[in-house]
Amino acid sequence: MQAFKKVDMESWPRREHYRYYTKALKVEFNMTAPVDVQNLLRFCHAHGCKFYAAAIYCVTKALNRIENFRMFKNADGELCVWDKIVPNFTFFHPDDCTFSDCWTDFSEDFPTFYNAITADMQTYKDVKGIKTKPNQPANFYCVSCTPWTAFTGCGSRVADGQPAYFPIVVMGRYEKCGGKVNMPVNITIAHAVADGYHAGLFFRYL
């Protein structure tokens, strides 16, 4: 069972922002920034690791350091915080150009997580349809990669829907830029639970 705690709305500094962005202006925001992945590429080449799996580890570890990206509403509509969130990632089917998604439990121990996510990638790589691995937990966030495009901005919305309290992270194609290897990374989140400050923290930790 996923562990969580309730937010104390009387003492939470963002309580007025939360109420405003849940009642008056139900918006989400997104931010895109280039992330230098040169050291991660070197690590993957040196250790024979898959870049996508290693990048998902880095993204998940960074998100879990920030409470605002672990928030959700319980069945009673109360704002709560998961102890941790786990990645729900996509993978591409080159034979028919569709994608599926899969989830993997998260461990801060890199070998433990890497072995688990690469095992899931191997097990479910040929399963078609949106959902592959059953029993997706409630404490998930979404992460995907578009390696065909080095974008400068990215966003998604649910028409007539509610802003997502869970983060949505999209990575793009990395390219050499001077002495760096930059990969565009975009994060989308409900403004009710996070601000530009928290997105900035995410990119700094990443």
Short mmCIF file of C-alpha atoms in Angstrom, two decimals:
data_model
loop_
_atom_site.label_atom_id
_atom_site.label_comp_id
_atom_site.label_asym_id
_atom_site.label_seq_id
_atom_site.Cartn_x
_atom_site.Cartn_y
_atom_site.Cartn_z
CA MET A 1 0.00 0.00 0.00
CA GLN A 2 1.24 3.49 -0.87
CA ALA A 3 1.89 5.71 2.14
CA PHE A 4 0.86 9.36 2.30
CA LYS A 5 0.09 12.21 4.69
CA LYS A 6 -2.55 14.94 4.66
CA VAL A 7 -1.52 18.54 4.09
CA ASP A 8 -2.27 20.79 7.07
CA MET A 9 -4.12 23.56 5.25
CA GLU A 10 -4.01 25.87 8.27
CA SER A 11 -0.21 26.00 8.34
CA TRP A 12 0.63 25.39 4.65
CA PRO A 13 2.13 28.60 3.17
CA ARG A 14 0.55 27.95 -0.26
CA ARG A 15 -3.01 27.48 1.05
CA GLU A 16 -4.33 30.70 -0.56
CA HIS A 17 -2.64 29.89 -3.87
CA TYR A 18 -4.10 26.38 -3.73
CA ARG A 19 -7.63 27.65 -3.11
CA TYR A 20 -7.33 30.27 -5.83
CA TYR A 21 -6.08 27.79 -8.44
CA THR A 22 -8.69 25.17 -7.51
CA LYS A 23 -11.70 27.50 -7.41
CA ALA A 24 -11.08 30.68 -9.44
CA LEU A 25 -8.51 29.78 -12.08
CA LYS A 26 -8.09 26.05 -12.73
CA VAL A 27 -4.91 26.11 -14.79
CA GLU A 28 -1.76 24.13 -15.17
CA PHE A 29 1.58 25.38 -16.35
CA ASN A 30 4.54 23.87 -18.10
CA MET A 31 8.21 24.73 -18.40
CA THR A 32 10.87 23.49 -20.80
CA ALA A 33 14.61 23.73 -20.19
CA PRO A 34 17.74 22.21 -21.75
CA VAL A 35 19.50 19.70 -19.50
CA ASP A 36 23.15 18.80 -20.08
CA VAL A 37 23.23 14.97 -20.24
CA GLN A 38 26.90 14.60 -21.17
CA ASN A 39 27.88 13.01 -17.84
CA LEU A 40 24.86 10.69 -17.91
CA LEU A 41 25.80 9.54 -21.42
CA ARG A 42 29.35 8.87 -20.27
CA PHE A 43 28.05 6.89 -17.29
CA CYS A 44 25.75 4.82 -19.52
CA HIS A 45 28.51 4.09 -22.04
CA ALA A 46 30.97 3.14 -19.28
CA HIS A 47 28.55 0.80 -17.52
CA GLY A 48 26.54 -0.52 -20.47
CA CYS A 49 23.29 1.08 -19.22
CA LYS A 50 20.27 2.07 -21.29
CA PHE A 51 20.05 5.86 -21.42
CA TYR A 52 16.23 6.03 -21.23
CA ALA A 53 16.09 3.88 -18.09
CA ALA A 54 18.88 5.88 -16.45
CA ALA A 55 17.22 9.19 -17.37
CA ILE A 56 13.93 8.02 -15.85
CA TYR A 57 15.82 7.24 -12.64
CA CYS A 58 17.25 10.77 -12.57
CA VAL A 59 13.88 12.40 -13.27
CA THR A 60 12.11 10.32 -10.63
CA LYS A 61 14.75 10.97 -7.98
CA ALA A 62 14.59 14.72 -8.67
CA LEU A 63 10.78 14.81 -8.50
CA ASN A 64 10.70 12.85 -5.26
CA ARG A 65 12.87 15.49 -3.58
CA ILE A 66 10.06 18.04 -4.01
CA GLU A 67 6.88 17.57 -1.98
CA ASN A 68 4.75 19.62 -4.39
CA PHE A 69 5.24 17.03 -7.14
CA ARG A 70 3.94 14.25 -4.89
CA MET A 71 0.54 15.78 -4.14
CA PHE A 72 -2.92 14.40 -4.84
CA LYS A 73 -6.50 14.57 -3.57
CA ASN A 74 -7.86 11.62 -1.59
CA ALA A 75 -11.38 10.24 -1.89
CA ASP A 76 -12.65 12.97 0.48
CA GLY A 77 -11.11 15.74 -1.62
CA GLU A 78 -8.36 16.45 0.90
CA LEU A 79 -4.92 17.45 -0.35
CA CYS A 80 -2.32 14.81 0.49
CA VAL A 81 1.32 14.00 -0.23
CA TRP A 82 2.65 10.60 -1.25
CA ASP A 83 5.81 9.36 0.46
CA LYS A 84 7.09 8.72 -3.07
CA ILE A 85 5.91 8.66 -6.66
CA VAL A 86 6.78 6.03 -9.25
CA PRO A 87 7.30 6.43 -13.01
CA ASN A 88 4.64 5.48 -15.53
CA PHE A 89 6.73 5.52 -18.71
CA THR A 90 6.01 5.05 -22.39
CA PHE A 91 7.79 2.93 -24.98
CA PHE A 92 7.49 2.88 -28.76
CA HIS A 93 6.46 0.02 -31.06
CA PRO A 94 8.44 0.56 -34.31
CA ASP A 95 6.45 -2.03 -36.26
CA ASP A 96 3.18 -0.09 -36.14
CA CYS A 97 4.35 3.31 -34.75
CA THR A 98 2.15 3.12 -31.66
CA PHE A 99 3.18 3.37 -28.02
CA SER A 100 2.25 1.75 -24.74
CA ASP A 101 2.88 2.70 -21.15
CA CYS A 102 4.21 0.74 -18.20
CA TRP A 103 5.05 1.45 -14.58
CA THR A 104 7.92 0.41 -12.32
CA ASP A 105 8.28 0.81 -8.57
CA PHE A 106 10.98 3.29 -7.59
CA SER A 107 14.05 2.71 -5.45
CA GLU A 108 16.73 5.34 -4.83
CA ASP A 109 19.25 2.52 -5.13
CA PHE A 110 20.16 2.81 -8.80
CA PRO A 111 21.02 -0.88 -9.49
CA THR A 112 17.74 -1.98 -7.85
CA PHE A 113 15.64 0.42 -9.91
CA TYR A 114 17.60 -0.09 -13.13
CA ASN A 115 17.22 -3.87 -12.95
CA ALA A 116 13.49 -3.52 -12.26
CA ILE A 117 12.71 -1.05 -15.05
CA THR A 118 14.79 -2.83 -17.70
CA ALA A 119 13.10 -6.11 -16.73
CA ASP A 120 9.70 -4.44 -17.22
CA MET A 121 10.82 -2.97 -20.54
CA GLN A 122 11.84 -6.43 -21.73
CA THR A 123 8.73 -8.18 -20.41
CA TYR A 124 6.19 -5.76 -21.87
CA LYS A 125 7.97 -4.43 -24.97
CA ASP A 126 5.76 -6.40 -27.37
CA VAL A 127 2.46 -5.86 -25.55
CA LYS A 128 0.24 -3.52 -27.57
CA GLY A 129 -2.38 -1.08 -26.34
CA ILE A 130 -2.17 1.83 -23.92
CA LYS A 131 -1.72 -0.13 -20.69
CA THR A 132 0.68 -3.07 -20.43
CA LYS A 133 1.67 -3.93 -16.85
CA PRO A 134 -1.39 -4.43 -14.63
CA ASN A 135 -2.10 -2.93 -11.20
CA GLN A 136 -0.72 0.54 -11.83
CA PRO A 137 -0.52 2.20 -8.41
CA ALA A 138 -2.16 5.53 -7.60
CA ASN A 139 1.15 7.23 -6.74
CA PHE A 140 2.39 7.52 -10.32
CA TYR A 141 3.62 10.32 -12.55
CA CYS A 142 3.97 10.26 -16.34
CA VAL A 143 7.28 10.34 -18.21
CA SER A 144 7.99 9.86 -21.90
CA CYS A 145 10.56 10.62 -24.56
CA THR A 146 10.31 11.90 -28.14
CA PRO A 147 13.81 11.07 -29.45
CA TRP A 148 12.88 12.26 -32.94
CA THR A 149 12.61 15.93 -31.97
CA ALA A 150 14.79 18.40 -30.08
CA PHE A 151 11.93 20.68 -29.09
CA THR A 152 12.04 24.09 -27.41
CA GLY A 153 8.57 23.89 -25.88
CA CYS A 154 5.94 21.24 -25.16
CA GLY A 155 2.53 21.13 -23.51
CA SER A 156 -0.59 19.03 -23.21
CA ARG A 157 -4.08 19.70 -21.87
CA VAL A 158 -7.23 17.73 -21.20
CA ALA A 159 -10.12 19.54 -22.87
CA ASP A 160 -12.77 20.45 -20.26
CA GLY A 161 -10.81 18.43 -17.71
CA GLN A 162 -9.07 19.14 -14.44
CA PRO A 163 -5.38 20.08 -14.30
CA ALA A 164 -3.18 17.11 -13.42
CA TYR A 165 -1.74 17.16 -9.91
CA PHE A 166 0.81 14.52 -10.94
CA PRO A 167 3.79 15.68 -13.00
CA ILE A 168 3.94 15.00 -16.73
CA VAL A 169 7.54 14.98 -17.97
CA VAL A 170 8.60 14.77 -21.62
CA MET A 171 12.21 14.43 -22.78
CA GLY A 172 13.37 15.10 -26.34
CA ARG A 173 16.33 14.35 -28.59
CA TYR A 174 19.67 15.42 -27.19
CA GLU A 175 22.07 17.41 -29.36
CA LYS A 176 25.61 18.75 -29.02
CA CYS A 177 25.71 22.44 -28.18
CA GLY A 178 29.17 23.90 -27.64
CA GLY A 179 30.80 21.84 -24.92
CA LYS A 180 27.48 20.41 -23.75
CA VAL A 181 25.05 17.72 -24.85
CA ASN A 182 21.64 19.27 -24.22
CA MET A 183 18.37 17.38 -23.95
CA PRO A 184 15.09 19.32 -23.78
CA VAL A 185 12.98 18.39 -20.77
CA ASN A 186 9.44 19.64 -20.20
CA ILE A 187 7.37 19.42 -17.02
CA THR A 188 3.62 20.09 -16.75
CA ILE A 189 1.77 20.36 -13.43
CA ALA A 190 -1.37 21.90 -11.90
CA HIS A 191 -0.68 25.46 -10.71
CA ALA A 192 -2.71 24.60 -7.59
CA VAL A 193 0.13 22.48 -6.22
CA ALA A 194 3.28 23.97 -7.75
CA ASP A 195 4.77 27.19 -9.07
CA GLY A 196 7.69 28.18 -11.28
CA TYR A 197 9.90 28.00 -8.20
CA HIS A 198 9.23 24.26 -7.85
CA ALA A 199 9.81 23.67 -11.57
CA GLY A 200 13.10 25.52 -11.20
CA LEU A 201 14.05 23.29 -8.25
CA PHE A 202 13.27 20.23 -10.38
CA PHE A 203 15.61 21.36 -13.15
CA ARG A 204 18.34 22.24 -10.66
CA TYR A 205 18.14 18.81 -9.01
CA LEU A 206 17.94 17.06 -12.37
#
